[in-house]
Amino acid sequence: MEDIYILGVGHNTAVYIDLAEACGYNIKGLYHYNNDRTGEIYFGYRIIGSFDDLYSKKSLQGMNFALSQGDNSIRSENFNKITQLGGSVPTLIHPSASVSKRAKLGKGVIVHINAVVHPDTTIGDNTVLSYNTGITHSSHIGKHCYFACSSLLGAYTIVEDYVFMGIGAKSISGKVKKIGHHAYIGANALLTKSVEPKSIMIGSPAHIYQPNE
Protein backbone atom coordinates (compact mmCIF):
# COMPACT_ATOMS: atom_id res chain seq x y z
CA MET A 1 0.00 0.00 0.00
CA GLU A 2 1.47 3.32 -1.08
CA ASP A 3 1.40 6.43 1.10
CA ILE A 4 -0.23 9.69 0.03
CA TYR A 5 -0.67 13.19 1.48
CA ILE A 6 -3.66 15.41 0.81
CA LEU A 7 -3.18 19.13 0.19
CA GLY A 8 -5.94 21.48 1.21
CA VAL A 9 -8.21 21.21 4.25
CA GLY A 10 -11.72 22.36 3.49
CA HIS A 11 -15.17 21.14 2.56
CA ASN A 12 -13.88 19.07 -0.37
CA THR A 13 -11.11 17.33 1.58
CA ALA A 14 -13.34 14.56 2.91
CA VAL A 15 -14.18 13.65 -0.70
CA TYR A 16 -10.49 13.19 -1.44
CA ILE A 17 -10.02 11.16 1.72
CA ASP A 18 -12.74 8.79 0.51
CA LEU A 19 -11.20 8.67 -2.98
CA ALA A 20 -7.65 7.99 -1.80
CA GLU A 21 -8.86 5.24 0.52
CA ALA A 22 -10.98 3.70 -2.26
CA CYS A 23 -7.92 3.69 -4.53
CA GLY A 24 -5.94 1.74 -1.91
CA TYR A 25 -3.66 4.50 -0.60
CA ASN A 26 -2.53 4.96 2.99
CA ILE A 27 -3.14 8.60 3.93
CA LYS A 28 -0.13 9.86 5.90
CA GLY A 29 -1.53 13.27 6.73
CA LEU A 30 -3.02 16.54 5.51
CA TYR A 31 -1.49 19.91 4.66
CA HIS A 32 -3.42 23.16 5.20
CA TYR A 33 -2.59 26.43 3.43
CA ASN A 34 -1.41 27.92 6.75
CA ASN A 35 -0.48 26.71 10.25
CA ASP A 36 -3.73 27.71 11.98
CA ARG A 37 -4.97 24.13 12.09
CA THR A 38 -1.71 22.19 12.46
CA GLY A 39 -2.20 19.26 14.82
CA GLU A 40 -5.96 19.12 14.34
CA ILE A 41 -7.56 15.77 13.47
CA TYR A 42 -9.79 16.04 10.42
CA PHE A 43 -11.99 13.03 9.52
CA GLY A 44 -9.52 10.75 11.24
CA TYR A 45 -6.30 12.22 9.81
CA ARG A 46 -3.86 14.71 11.31
CA ILE A 47 -3.10 18.08 9.75
CA ILE A 48 0.69 17.89 9.87
CA GLY A 49 1.64 21.31 8.58
CA SER A 50 1.21 24.14 6.09
CA PHE A 51 2.01 24.47 2.41
CA ASP A 52 5.05 26.56 3.40
CA ASP A 53 6.27 23.72 5.62
CA LEU A 54 5.94 21.33 2.72
CA TYR A 55 7.59 23.52 0.09
CA SER A 56 10.50 24.36 2.37
CA LYS A 57 11.71 20.79 1.94
CA LYS A 58 14.63 20.38 -0.46
CA SER A 59 13.01 17.42 -2.14
CA LEU A 60 9.64 15.66 -2.29
CA GLN A 61 11.08 12.67 -4.09
CA GLY A 62 9.12 9.50 -3.40
CA MET A 63 6.12 11.34 -1.92
CA ASN A 64 2.60 11.17 -3.39
CA PHE A 65 0.04 13.97 -3.14
CA ALA A 66 -3.66 14.51 -3.89
CA LEU A 67 -4.78 18.10 -4.46
CA SER A 68 -8.26 18.87 -3.15
CA GLN A 69 -8.56 22.45 -4.45
CA GLY A 70 -11.43 23.16 -6.83
CA ASP A 71 -9.88 26.39 -8.11
CA ASN A 72 -7.92 25.51 -11.25
CA SER A 73 -5.26 28.18 -10.74
CA ILE A 74 -4.53 27.26 -7.12
CA ARG A 75 -4.50 23.55 -7.93
CA SER A 76 -2.13 24.07 -10.87
CA GLU A 77 0.23 26.16 -8.72
CA ASN A 78 0.49 23.34 -6.19
CA PHE A 79 0.81 20.72 -8.91
CA ASN A 80 3.74 22.57 -10.46
CA LYS A 81 5.50 23.15 -7.13
CA ILE A 82 5.21 19.50 -6.15
CA THR A 83 6.46 18.16 -9.47
CA GLN A 84 9.33 20.68 -9.54
CA LEU A 85 10.45 19.34 -6.15
CA GLY A 86 10.34 15.77 -7.43
CA GLY A 87 7.03 14.77 -5.82
CA SER A 88 4.31 12.79 -7.55
CA VAL A 89 0.65 13.64 -8.11
CA PRO A 90 -0.82 10.28 -9.14
CA THR A 91 -3.95 9.80 -11.18
CA LEU A 92 -6.79 8.59 -8.94
CA ILE A 93 -9.74 6.74 -10.46
CA HIS A 94 -12.61 5.72 -8.21
CA PRO A 95 -13.45 2.01 -8.54
CA SER A 96 -17.01 2.88 -9.60
CA ALA A 97 -15.85 5.03 -12.53
CA SER A 98 -15.75 3.65 -16.07
CA VAL A 99 -12.59 4.70 -17.92
CA SER A 100 -11.88 3.14 -21.29
CA LYS A 101 -8.55 1.42 -21.75
CA ARG A 102 -8.42 3.40 -25.00
CA ALA A 103 -8.50 6.73 -23.19
CA LYS A 104 -5.25 8.52 -22.32
CA LEU A 105 -5.02 10.25 -18.94
CA GLY A 106 -2.19 12.53 -17.84
CA LYS A 107 -0.62 12.91 -14.42
CA GLY A 108 -2.73 13.83 -11.43
CA VAL A 109 -6.07 13.32 -13.17
CA ILE A 110 -8.93 12.82 -10.70
CA VAL A 111 -11.92 10.67 -11.69
CA HIS A 112 -14.63 10.61 -9.05
CA ILE A 113 -17.59 8.30 -8.40
CA ASN A 114 -19.56 7.06 -11.43
CA ALA A 115 -17.73 9.23 -13.97
CA VAL A 116 -17.54 7.83 -17.51
CA VAL A 117 -14.64 8.37 -19.93
CA HIS A 118 -15.13 7.02 -23.44
CA PRO A 119 -12.41 5.61 -25.74
CA ASP A 120 -10.45 7.91 -28.05
CA THR A 121 -10.29 10.66 -25.47
CA THR A 122 -7.35 12.41 -23.83
CA ILE A 123 -7.37 14.20 -20.49
CA GLY A 124 -4.50 16.49 -19.54
CA ASP A 125 -2.53 16.68 -16.30
CA ASN A 126 -4.27 17.78 -13.08
CA THR A 127 -7.79 17.77 -14.53
CA VAL A 128 -10.70 16.82 -12.26
CA LEU A 129 -13.81 14.90 -13.29
CA SER A 130 -16.35 15.11 -10.49
CA TYR A 131 -19.00 12.49 -9.83
CA ASN A 132 -21.41 11.47 -12.61
CA THR A 133 -19.50 13.39 -15.28
CA GLY A 134 -19.26 12.10 -18.84
CA ILE A 135 -16.51 12.59 -21.43
CA THR A 136 -17.67 11.43 -24.86
CA HIS A 137 -15.48 9.76 -27.47
CA SER A 138 -13.11 11.72 -29.74
CA SER A 139 -12.83 14.65 -27.32
CA HIS A 140 -9.62 16.04 -25.89
CA ILE A 141 -9.22 17.98 -22.65
CA GLY A 142 -6.23 20.10 -21.68
CA LYS A 143 -4.47 20.58 -18.36
CA HIS A 144 -5.82 21.95 -15.06
CA CYS A 145 -9.52 21.76 -15.98
CA TYR A 146 -12.47 21.03 -13.71
CA PHE A 147 -15.71 19.28 -14.68
CA ALA A 148 -18.29 19.63 -11.92
CA CYS A 149 -20.82 16.93 -11.09
CA SER A 150 -23.15 15.70 -13.84
CA SER A 151 -21.46 17.80 -16.54
CA LEU A 152 -21.25 16.19 -19.97
CA LEU A 153 -18.79 16.89 -22.76
CA GLY A 154 -20.07 15.86 -26.19
CA ALA A 155 -17.97 14.24 -28.91
CA TYR A 156 -15.40 15.89 -31.20
CA THR A 157 -14.54 18.75 -28.84
CA ILE A 158 -11.16 20.22 -27.92
CA VAL A 159 -11.10 21.70 -24.42
CA GLU A 160 -8.13 23.96 -23.77
CA ASP A 161 -6.34 24.43 -20.42
CA TYR A 162 -7.99 25.85 -17.27
CA VAL A 163 -11.60 25.38 -18.39
CA PHE A 164 -14.32 25.08 -15.73
CA MET A 165 -17.57 23.24 -16.53
CA GLY A 166 -20.26 23.90 -13.93
CA ILE A 167 -22.77 21.50 -12.39
CA GLY A 168 -24.95 19.94 -15.07
CA ALA A 169 -23.34 21.87 -17.94
CA LYS A 170 -23.47 20.09 -21.31
CA SER A 171 -22.11 20.45 -24.82
CA ILE A 172 -23.71 19.03 -27.97
CA SER A 173 -21.68 16.50 -29.95
CA GLY A 174 -20.51 17.80 -33.30
CA LYS A 175 -21.58 21.39 -32.56
CA VAL A 176 -18.84 22.53 -30.19
CA LYS A 177 -15.43 22.27 -31.84
CA LYS A 178 -13.48 24.08 -29.13
CA ILE A 179 -13.82 25.48 -25.62
CA GLY A 180 -11.09 28.09 -25.21
CA HIS A 181 -8.64 28.31 -22.31
CA HIS A 182 -9.89 29.74 -19.01
CA ALA A 183 -13.51 29.61 -20.18
CA TYR A 184 -16.11 29.30 -17.43
CA ILE A 185 -19.28 27.38 -18.26
CA GLY A 186 -22.08 28.06 -15.79
CA ALA A 187 -24.29 25.49 -14.08
CA ASN A 188 -26.79 23.82 -16.43
CA ALA A 189 -25.51 25.77 -19.44
CA LEU A 190 -26.03 24.08 -22.80
CA LEU A 191 -23.24 24.74 -25.28
CA THR A 192 -24.33 24.70 -28.92
CA LYS A 193 -21.24 26.31 -30.47
CA SER A 194 -17.57 26.90 -29.78
CA VAL A 195 -16.51 29.09 -26.85
CA GLU A 196 -13.87 31.80 -26.99
CA PRO A 197 -11.05 31.86 -24.39
CA LYS A 198 -11.91 33.44 -21.02
CA SER A 199 -15.62 33.59 -21.85
CA ILE A 200 -18.29 33.13 -19.18
CA MET A 201 -21.21 31.17 -20.62
CA ILE A 202 -24.67 30.81 -19.07
CA GLY A 203 -28.12 29.67 -20.10
CA SER A 204 -29.72 27.16 -22.46
CA PRO A 205 -28.72 27.63 -25.19
CA ALA A 206 -25.61 29.17 -23.67
CA HIS A 207 -24.63 32.77 -24.34
CA ILE A 208 -21.89 35.06 -23.02
CA TYR A 209 -22.71 36.43 -19.59
CA GLN A 210 -23.28 40.17 -19.40
CA PRO A 211 -22.65 41.85 -16.01
CA ASN A 212 -26.13 43.44 -15.94
CA GLU A 213 -27.93 40.09 -16.27
PDB file of C-alpha atoms in Angstrom:
ATOM      1  CA  MET A   1       0.000   0.000   0.000  1.00  0.00           C
ATOM      2  CA  GLU A   2       1.469   3.325  -1.080  1.00  0.00           C
ATOM      3  CA  ASP A   3       1.400   6.434   1.099  1.00  0.00           C
ATOM      4  CA  ILE A   4      -0.234   9.693   0.027  1.00  0.00           C
ATOM      5  CA  TYR A   5      -0.674  13.187   1.485  1.00  0.00           C
ATOM      6  CA  ILE A   6      -3.665  15.410   0.811  1.00  0.00           C
ATOM      7  CA  LEU A   7      -3.176  19.127   0.187  1.00  0.00           C
ATOM      8  CA  GLY A   8      -5.940  21.482   1.212  1.00  0.00           C
ATOM      9  CA  VAL A   9      -8.206  21.212   4.255  1.00  0.00           C
ATOM     10  CA  GLY A  10     -11.723  22.358   3.490  1.00  0.00           C
ATOM     11  CA  HIS A  11     -15.169  21.139   2.557  1.00  0.00           C
ATOM     12  CA  ASN A  12     -13.879  19.066  -0.368  1.00  0.00           C
ATOM     13  CA  THR A  13     -11.106  17.330   1.581  1.00  0.00           C
ATOM     14  CA  ALA A  14     -13.342  14.563   2.907  1.00  0.00           C
ATOM     15  CA  VAL A  15     -14.185  13.648  -0.701  1.00  0.00           C
ATOM     16  CA  TYR A  16     -10.490  13.191  -1.443  1.00  0.00           C
ATOM     17  CA  ILE A  17     -10.016  11.163   1.721  1.00  0.00           C
ATOM     18  CA  ASP A  18     -12.738   8.792   0.508  1.00  0.00           C
ATOM     19  CA  LEU A  19     -11.200   8.674  -2.975  1.00  0.00           C
ATOM     20  CA  ALA A  20      -7.647   7.986  -1.798  1.00  0.00           C
ATOM     21  CA  GLU A  21      -8.859   5.238   0.517  1.00  0.00           C
ATOM     22  CA  ALA A  22     -10.985   3.696  -2.263  1.00  0.00           C
ATOM     23  CA  CYS A  23      -7.915   3.688  -4.527  1.00  0.00           C
ATOM     24  CA  GLY A  24      -5.935   1.743  -1.909  1.00  0.00           C
ATOM     25  CA  TYR A  25      -3.657   4.496  -0.602  1.00  0.00           C
ATOM     26  CA  ASN A  26      -2.533   4.963   2.988  1.00  0.00           C
ATOM     27  CA  ILE A  27      -3.139   8.604   3.931  1.00  0.00           C
ATOM     28  CA  LYS A  28      -0.127   9.859   5.905  1.00  0.00           C
ATOM     29  CA  GLY A  29      -1.532  13.267   6.729  1.00  0.00           C
ATOM     30  CA  LEU A  30      -3.018  16.537   5.505  1.00  0.00           C
ATOM     31  CA  TYR A  31      -1.490  19.913   4.663  1.00  0.00           C
ATOM     32  CA  HIS A  32      -3.424  23.160   5.198  1.00  0.00           C
ATOM     33  CA  TYR A  33      -2.585  26.433   3.429  1.00  0.00           C
ATOM     34  CA  ASN A  34      -1.405  27.924   6.750  1.00  0.00           C
ATOM     35  CA  ASN A  35      -0.479  26.710  10.246  1.00  0.00           C
ATOM     36  CA  ASP A  36      -3.726  27.710  11.984  1.00  0.00           C
ATOM     37  CA  ARG A  37      -4.969  24.127  12.093  1.00  0.00           C
ATOM     38  CA  THR A  38      -1.714  22.191  12.457  1.00  0.00           C
ATOM     39  CA  GLY A  39      -2.199  19.261  14.823  1.00  0.00           C
ATOM     40  CA  GLU A  40      -5.961  19.120  14.341  1.00  0.00           C
ATOM     41  CA  ILE A  41      -7.564  15.770  13.470  1.00  0.00           C
ATOM     42  CA  TYR A  42      -9.794  16.038  10.423  1.00  0.00           C
ATOM     43  CA  PHE A  43     -11.986  13.029   9.523  1.00  0.00           C
ATOM     44  CA  GLY A  44      -9.516  10.746  11.245  1.00  0.00           C
ATOM     45  CA  TYR A  45      -6.300  12.223   9.813  1.00  0.00           C
ATOM     46  CA  ARG A  46      -3.860  14.708  11.306  1.00  0.00           C
ATOM     47  CA  ILE A  47      -3.104  18.078   9.755  1.00  0.00           C
ATOM     48  CA  ILE A  48       0.685  17.894   9.870  1.00  0.00           C
ATOM     49  CA  GLY A  49       1.642  21.313   8.578  1.00  0.00           C
ATOM     50  CA  SER A  50       1.210  24.136   6.086  1.00  0.00           C
ATOM     51  CA  PHE A  51       2.007  24.474   2.410  1.00  0.00           C
ATOM     52  CA  ASP A  52       5.049  26.564   3.400  1.00  0.00           C
ATOM     53  CA  ASP A  53       6.273  23.720   5.621  1.00  0.00           C
ATOM     54  CA  LEU A  54       5.937  21.328   2.715  1.00  0.00           C
ATOM     55  CA  TYR A  55       7.587  23.519   0.090  1.00  0.00           C
ATOM     56  CA  SER A  56      10.497  24.364   2.374  1.00  0.00           C
ATOM     57  CA  LYS A  57      11.710  20.791   1.940  1.00  0.00           C
ATOM     58  CA  LYS A  58      14.626  20.384  -0.458  1.00  0.00           C
ATOM     59  CA  SER A  59      13.006  17.418  -2.144  1.00  0.00           C
ATOM     60  CA  LEU A  60       9.637  15.663  -2.286  1.00  0.00           C
ATOM     61  CA  GLN A  61      11.084  12.670  -4.094  1.00  0.00           C
ATOM     62  CA  GLY A  62       9.123   9.498  -3.398  1.00  0.00           C
ATOM     63  CA  MET A  63       6.120  11.342  -1.919  1.00  0.00           C
ATOM     64  CA  ASN A  64       2.596  11.173  -3.387  1.00  0.00           C
ATOM     65  CA  PHE A  65       0.041  13.967  -3.141  1.00  0.00           C
ATOM     66  CA  ALA A  66      -3.655  14.510  -3.887  1.00  0.00           C
ATOM     67  CA  LEU A  67      -4.777  18.103  -4.460  1.00  0.00           C
ATOM     68  CA  SER A  68      -8.262  18.869  -3.146  1.00  0.00           C
ATOM     69  CA  GLN A  69      -8.559  22.452  -4.451  1.00  0.00           C
ATOM     70  CA  GLY A  70     -11.433  23.159  -6.832  1.00  0.00           C
ATOM     71  CA  ASP A  71      -9.882  26.394  -8.108  1.00  0.00           C
ATOM     72  CA  ASN A  72      -7.918  25.510 -11.247  1.00  0.00           C
ATOM     73  CA  SER A  73      -5.256  28.180 -10.739  1.00  0.00           C
ATOM     74  CA  ILE A  74      -4.530  27.258  -7.116  1.00  0.00           C
ATOM     75  CA  ARG A  75      -4.504  23.547  -7.928  1.00  0.00           C
ATOM     76  CA  SER A  76      -2.132  24.070 -10.870  1.00  0.00           C
ATOM     77  CA  GLU A  77       0.234  26.159  -8.721  1.00  0.00           C
ATOM     78  CA  ASN A  78       0.486  23.344  -6.189  1.00  0.00           C
ATOM     79  CA  PHE A  79       0.806  20.721  -8.909  1.00  0.00           C
ATOM     80  CA  ASN A  80       3.735  22.574 -10.463  1.00  0.00           C
ATOM     81  CA  LYS A  81       5.503  23.152  -7.134  1.00  0.00           C
ATOM     82  CA  ILE A  82       5.214  19.496  -6.154  1.00  0.00           C
ATOM     83  CA  THR A  83       6.462  18.162  -9.469  1.00  0.00           C
ATOM     84  CA  GLN A  84       9.333  20.679  -9.535  1.00  0.00           C
ATOM     85  CA  LEU A  85      10.453  19.336  -6.149  1.00  0.00           C
ATOM     86  CA  GLY A  86      10.337  15.766  -7.426  1.00  0.00           C
ATOM     87  CA  GLY A  87       7.033  14.772  -5.824  1.00  0.00           C
ATOM     88  CA  SER A  88       4.309  12.794  -7.547  1.00  0.00           C
ATOM     89  CA  VAL A  89       0.653  13.636  -8.110  1.00  0.00           C
ATOM     90  CA  PRO A  90      -0.815  10.280  -9.138  1.00  0.00           C
ATOM     91  CA  THR A  91      -3.952   9.803 -11.184  1.00  0.00           C
ATOM     92  CA  LEU A  92      -6.786   8.594  -8.937  1.00  0.00           C
ATOM     93  CA  ILE A  93      -9.736   6.736 -10.463  1.00  0.00           C
ATOM     94  CA  HIS A  94     -12.606   5.724  -8.209  1.00  0.00           C
ATOM     95  CA  PRO A  95     -13.452   2.010  -8.543  1.00  0.00           C
ATOM     96  CA  SER A  96     -17.008   2.883  -9.601  1.00  0.00           C
ATOM     97  CA  ALA A  97     -15.849   5.030 -12.527  1.00  0.00           C
ATOM     98  CA  SER A  98     -15.753   3.645 -16.066  1.00  0.00           C
ATOM     99  CA  VAL A  99     -12.592   4.696 -17.920  1.00  0.00           C
ATOM    100  CA  SER A 100     -11.878   3.142 -21.291  1.00  0.00           C
ATOM    101  CA  LYS A 101      -8.550   1.425 -21.752  1.00  0.00           C
ATOM    102  CA  ARG A 102      -8.416   3.399 -25.002  1.00  0.00           C
ATOM    103  CA  ALA A 103      -8.504   6.727 -23.187  1.00  0.00           C
ATOM    104  CA  LYS A 104      -5.255   8.525 -22.319  1.00  0.00           C
ATOM    105  CA  LEU A 105      -5.015  10.249 -18.942  1.00  0.00           C
ATOM    106  CA  GLY A 106      -2.190  12.528 -17.843  1.00  0.00           C
ATOM    107  CA  LYS A 107      -0.618  12.906 -14.420  1.00  0.00           C
ATOM    108  CA  GLY A 108      -2.729  13.834 -11.429  1.00  0.00           C
ATOM    109  CA  VAL A 109      -6.067  13.321 -13.171  1.00  0.00           C
ATOM    110  CA  ILE A 110      -8.931  12.824 -10.700  1.00  0.00           C
ATOM    111  CA  VAL A 111     -11.915  10.673 -11.695  1.00  0.00           C
ATOM    112  CA  HIS A 112     -14.629  10.611  -9.052  1.00  0.00           C
ATOM    113  CA  ILE A 113     -17.590   8.296  -8.397  1.00  0.00           C
ATOM    114  CA  ASN A 114     -19.560   7.061 -11.434  1.00  0.00           C
ATOM    115  CA  ALA A 115     -17.726   9.229 -13.967  1.00  0.00           C
ATOM    116  CA  VAL A 116     -17.543   7.832 -17.511  1.00  0.00           C
ATOM    117  CA  VAL A 117     -14.637   8.374 -19.934  1.00  0.00           C
ATOM    118  CA  HIS A 118     -15.125   7.023 -23.443  1.00  0.00           C
ATOM    119  CA  PRO A 119     -12.413   5.612 -25.736  1.00  0.00           C
ATOM    120  CA  ASP A 120     -10.454   7.908 -28.054  1.00  0.00           C
ATOM    121  CA  THR A 121     -10.293  10.664 -25.473  1.00  0.00           C
ATOM    122  CA  THR A 122      -7.354  12.406 -23.828  1.00  0.00           C
ATOM    123  CA  ILE A 123      -7.373  14.201 -20.487  1.00  0.00           C
ATOM    124  CA  GLY A 124      -4.499  16.489 -19.536  1.00  0.00           C
ATOM    125  CA  ASP A 125      -2.532  16.685 -16.298  1.00  0.00           C
ATOM    126  CA  ASN A 126      -4.266  17.776 -13.080  1.00  0.00           C
ATOM    127  CA  THR A 127      -7.789  17.774 -14.528  1.00  0.00           C
ATOM    128  CA  VAL A 128     -10.696  16.821 -12.261  1.00  0.00           C
ATOM    129  CA  LEU A 129     -13.814  14.900 -13.294  1.00  0.00           C
ATOM    130  CA  SER A 130     -16.351  15.113 -10.492  1.00  0.00           C
ATOM    131  CA  TYR A 131     -19.002  12.488  -9.826  1.00  0.00           C
ATOM    132  CA  ASN A 132     -21.412  11.465 -12.608  1.00  0.00           C
ATOM    133  CA  THR A 133     -19.499  13.394 -15.277  1.00  0.00           C
ATOM    134  CA  GLY A 134     -19.257  12.101 -18.837  1.00  0.00           C
ATOM    135  CA  ILE A 135     -16.509  12.585 -21.426  1.00  0.00           C
ATOM    136  CA  THR A 136     -17.670  11.431 -24.859  1.00  0.00           C
ATOM    137  CA  HIS A 137     -15.475   9.760 -27.466  1.00  0.00           C
ATOM    138  CA  SER A 138     -13.113  11.721 -29.738  1.00  0.00           C
ATOM    139  CA  SER A 139     -12.833  14.649 -27.320  1.00  0.00           C
ATOM    140  CA  HIS A 140      -9.621  16.037 -25.892  1.00  0.00           C
ATOM    141  CA  ILE A 141      -9.219  17.976 -22.647  1.00  0.00           C
ATOM    142  CA  GLY A 142      -6.233  20.100 -21.678  1.00  0.00           C
ATOM    143  CA  LYS A 143      -4.467  20.583 -18.359  1.00  0.00           C
ATOM    144  CA  HIS A 144      -5.824  21.951 -15.062  1.00  0.00           C
ATOM    145  CA  CYS A 145      -9.519  21.758 -15.977  1.00  0.00           C
ATOM    146  CA  TYR A 146     -12.473  21.029 -13.709  1.00  0.00           C
ATOM    147  CA  PHE A 147     -15.708  19.275 -14.679  1.00  0.00           C
ATOM    148  CA  ALA A 148     -18.289  19.632 -11.921  1.00  0.00           C
ATOM    149  CA  CYS A 149     -20.822  16.931 -11.085  1.00  0.00           C
ATOM    150  CA  SER A 150     -23.151  15.705 -13.844  1.00  0.00           C
ATOM    151  CA  SER A 151     -21.465  17.800 -16.540  1.00  0.00           C
ATOM    152  CA  LEU A 152     -21.253  16.192 -19.973  1.00  0.00           C
ATOM    153  CA  LEU A 153     -18.790  16.888 -22.761  1.00  0.00           C
ATOM    154  CA  GLY A 154     -20.072  15.859 -26.190  1.00  0.00           C
ATOM    155  CA  ALA A 155     -17.970  14.241 -28.906  1.00  0.00           C
ATOM    156  CA  TYR A 156     -15.401  15.893 -31.202  1.00  0.00           C
ATOM    157  CA  THR A 157     -14.540  18.747 -28.838  1.00  0.00           C
ATOM    158  CA  ILE A 158     -11.164  20.223 -27.925  1.00  0.00           C
ATOM    159  CA  VAL A 159     -11.103  21.702 -24.423  1.00  0.00           C
ATOM    160  CA  GLU A 160      -8.126  23.959 -23.775  1.00  0.00           C
ATOM    161  CA  ASP A 161      -6.345  24.434 -20.418  1.00  0.00           C
ATOM    162  CA  TYR A 162      -7.990  25.855 -17.267  1.00  0.00           C
ATOM    163  CA  VAL A 163     -11.604  25.385 -18.394  1.00  0.00           C
ATOM    164  CA  PHE A 164     -14.323  25.082 -15.735  1.00  0.00           C
ATOM    165  CA  MET A 165     -17.573  23.243 -16.535  1.00  0.00           C
ATOM    166  CA  GLY A 166     -20.260  23.897 -13.932  1.00  0.00           C
ATOM    167  CA  ILE A 167     -22.771  21.504 -12.392  1.00  0.00           C
ATOM    168  CA  GLY A 168     -24.953  19.942 -15.071  1.00  0.00           C
ATOM    169  CA  ALA A 169     -23.341  21.870 -17.944  1.00  0.00           C
ATOM    170  CA  LYS A 170     -23.468  20.088 -21.306  1.00  0.00           C
ATOM    171  CA  SER A 171     -22.111  20.446 -24.821  1.00  0.00           C
ATOM    172  CA  ILE A 172     -23.708  19.030 -27.967  1.00  0.00           C
ATOM    173  CA  SER A 173     -21.680  16.497 -29.948  1.00  0.00           C
ATOM    174  CA  GLY A 174     -20.515  17.801 -33.303  1.00  0.00           C
ATOM    175  CA  LYS A 175     -21.577  21.388 -32.560  1.00  0.00           C
ATOM    176  CA  VAL A 176     -18.836  22.530 -30.188  1.00  0.00           C
ATOM    177  CA  LYS A 177     -15.433  22.271 -31.839  1.00  0.00           C
ATOM    178  CA  LYS A 178     -13.476  24.078 -29.131  1.00  0.00           C
ATOM    179  CA  ILE A 179     -13.822  25.483 -25.617  1.00  0.00           C
ATOM    180  CA  GLY A 180     -11.089  28.086 -25.211  1.00  0.00           C
ATOM    181  CA  HIS A 181      -8.637  28.309 -22.312  1.00  0.00           C
ATOM    182  CA  HIS A 182      -9.886  29.739 -19.005  1.00  0.00           C
ATOM    183  CA  ALA A 183     -13.506  29.610 -20.178  1.00  0.00           C
ATOM    184  CA  TYR A 184     -16.114  29.298 -17.434  1.00  0.00           C
ATOM    185  CA  ILE A 185     -19.278  27.382 -18.262  1.00  0.00           C
ATOM    186  CA  GLY A 186     -22.079  28.061 -15.786  1.00  0.00           C
ATOM    187  CA  ALA A 187     -24.288  25.494 -14.084  1.00  0.00           C
ATOM    188  CA  ASN A 188     -26.789  23.816 -16.435  1.00  0.00           C
ATOM    189  CA  ALA A 189     -25.510  25.770 -19.437  1.00  0.00           C
ATOM    190  CA  LEU A 190     -26.031  24.080 -22.805  1.00  0.00           C
ATOM    191  CA  LEU A 191     -23.235  24.744 -25.282  1.00  0.00           C
ATOM    192  CA  THR A 192     -24.332  24.696 -28.922  1.00  0.00           C
ATOM    193  CA  LYS A 193     -21.240  26.307 -30.473  1.00  0.00           C
ATOM    194  CA  SER A 194     -17.568  26.901 -29.782  1.00  0.00           C
ATOM    195  CA  VAL A 195     -16.508  29.091 -26.849  1.00  0.00           C
ATOM    196  CA  GLU A 196     -13.873  31.800 -26.995  1.00  0.00           C
ATOM    197  CA  PRO A 197     -11.052  31.856 -24.394  1.00  0.00           C
ATOM    198  CA  LYS A 198     -11.907  33.440 -21.015  1.00  0.00           C
ATOM    199  CA  SER A 199     -15.623  33.588 -21.848  1.00  0.00           C
ATOM    200  CA  ILE A 200     -18.289  33.132 -19.175  1.00  0.00           C
ATOM    201  CA  MET A 201     -21.210  31.172 -20.620  1.00  0.00           C
ATOM    202  CA  ILE A 202     -24.666  30.814 -19.070  1.00  0.00           C
ATOM    203  CA  GLY A 203     -28.124  29.670 -20.096  1.00  0.00           C
ATOM    204  CA  SER A 204     -29.715  27.158 -22.457  1.00  0.00           C
ATOM    205  CA  PRO A 205     -28.721  27.625 -25.185  1.00  0.00           C
ATOM    206  CA  ALA A 206     -25.609  29.175 -23.671  1.00  0.00           C
ATOM    207  CA  HIS A 207     -24.626  32.767 -24.338  1.00  0.00           C
ATOM    208  CA  ILE A 208     -21.895  35.062 -23.015  1.00  0.00           C
ATOM    209  CA  TYR A 209     -22.709  36.433 -19.591  1.00  0.00           C
ATOM    210  CA  GLN A 210     -23.283  40.165 -19.396  1.00  0.00           C
ATOM    211  CA  PRO A 211     -22.650  41.852 -16.009  1.00  0.00           C
ATOM    212  CA  ASN A 212     -26.127  43.441 -15.942  1.00  0.00           C
ATOM    213  CA  GLU A 213     -27.935  40.090 -16.265  1.00  0.00           C
TER     214      GLU A 213
END
